[in-house]
Amino acid sequence: MDLISEITALRAQVACWRLNGKKIALVPTMGNLHDGHLKLVAEAQLRGDRCVVTIFVNPLQFGEGEDFDSYPRTLDEDAEKLSQAGVDLLFAPAVEMVYPAGQAGQSQIEVPLISDILCGASRPGHFVGVATVVAKLFNFVQPDIALFGEKDFQQLLVIRRMTRDLCFPIEIVGVATDRETDGLARSSRNGYLTEDERQLAPALYAVLNAVAEKLQAGEDDLADVESSAINTLKEIGFELDYFTIRRVADLELPQQDDVELVILAAAYLGRARLIDNLTFTL
Ligand code: PAF
């Protein structure tokens, strides 16, 4: 596996593959890789001829007081895992390579409306940071397809829209959330959980499932279902950011005849902000 940190070297390698007719699959990450990332890699390898992974902890998507400084940076271990997994190229640029003129004057990409709700409301500017860096990574790598985890459901929709609106000729593939055996969605931030919190954490996914079952059984008072789920989670020890039932297409509130729904939750357990979701059909 090539480990590259310069854009020109990255482009030269990708151009060479492209000349040889290879299909390039990109998996953007912030590193501290777990099995969920490796699942994205495996899917990328199935769908493409060459797999490029990027590791970049993007300062632009972290707000003030968030965990940018303490976000785990484990490049050596990550590179080893990716090399074992048969990844062709790891691109791990420095902040100055991605933002050569600094972050303050950086042109930014805003995907309106969908970026302002849910995680975007709690983390103002977060999705501008995500859309901007993903557009840059798309531009650096120029892949044919790019893969993202469905755990970050809102992020996936933001990236799909950005790709459509800016006419990137890239297929966006969402990959099902990878879970621990007890249901907890794998996340780099699970490492922030204490042992006790780790025991409680799977309750989030259990409550998502319970809510989906209620709705599929015919319960139609969404506000009531949401508020009883919120109470259950609070009693367990979660500090709720949001817990909401939305429609899949645009994350707006469901209308009477909407049948493709998603339950989205974000909640703190101690220092860890956990997010999860469950899509279902009524
Ligand atoms: O999901 C992530 O790891 C990040 O938000 C991403 C897509 C790599 C952009 O920095």
Coordinates of N, CA and C and ligand atoms in Angstrom, one line a residue, residues 28-30 37 56 58 61 130 133-134 137 148 152 155 159, ligand 1:
P28 N -13.5 8.0 2.5 CA -12.9 9.1 3.3 C -13.2 8.8 4.8
T29 N -12.1 9.0 5.6 CA -12.3 8.7 7.0 C -11.5 9.8 7.8
M30 N -11.7 9.8 9.1 CA -10.9 10.6 10.0 C -9.9 9.8 10.8
H37 N -15.1 0.8 9.5 CA -14.4 1.4 8.4 C -13.9 0.3 7.4
F56 N -8.0 12.1 7.4 CA -7.8 13.5 7.7 C -8.8 14.0 8.7
N58 N -10.5 16.6 10.1 CA -10.8 17.9 9.4 C -11.2 19.0 10.5
Q61 N -14.8 20.9 10.5 CA -16.1 20.3 10.9 C -16.2 20.2 12.4
V130 N -18.0 19.5 6.7 CA -18.0 18.2 6.1 C -18.1 18.3 4.6
V133 N -14.8 19.7 3.0 CA -13.6 18.8 2.9 C -13.9 17.6 2.0
V134 N -15.2 17.2 2.0 CA -15.5 16.0 1.1 C -15.4 16.5 -0.4
L137 N -11.7 16.5 -1.1 CA -11.2 15.1 -1.3 C -11.7 14.6 -2.6
F148 N -19.7 5.9 2.2 CA -19.9 6.5 3.5 C -20.8 5.6 4.4
D152 N -23.9 7.8 10.0 CA -24.0 9.2 9.9 C -25.0 9.5 8.8
Q155 N -25.3 13.1 7.4 CA -24.1 13.4 6.7 C -24.2 12.8 5.3
I159 N -24.0 14.8 1.8 CA -23.0 14.5 0.7 C -23.7 14.1 -0.6
Ligands
PAF1 O1 -17.5 10.6 8.6 C1 -16.4 11.1 8.7 O2 -15.4 10.4 9.1 C2 -16.1 12.5 8.3 O3 -17.1 13.3 8.6 C3 -15.7 12.6 6.8 C4 -16.8 12.2 5.9 C5 -14.4 11.7 6.5 C6 -15.3 14.0 6.5 O4 -14.3 14.5 7.3

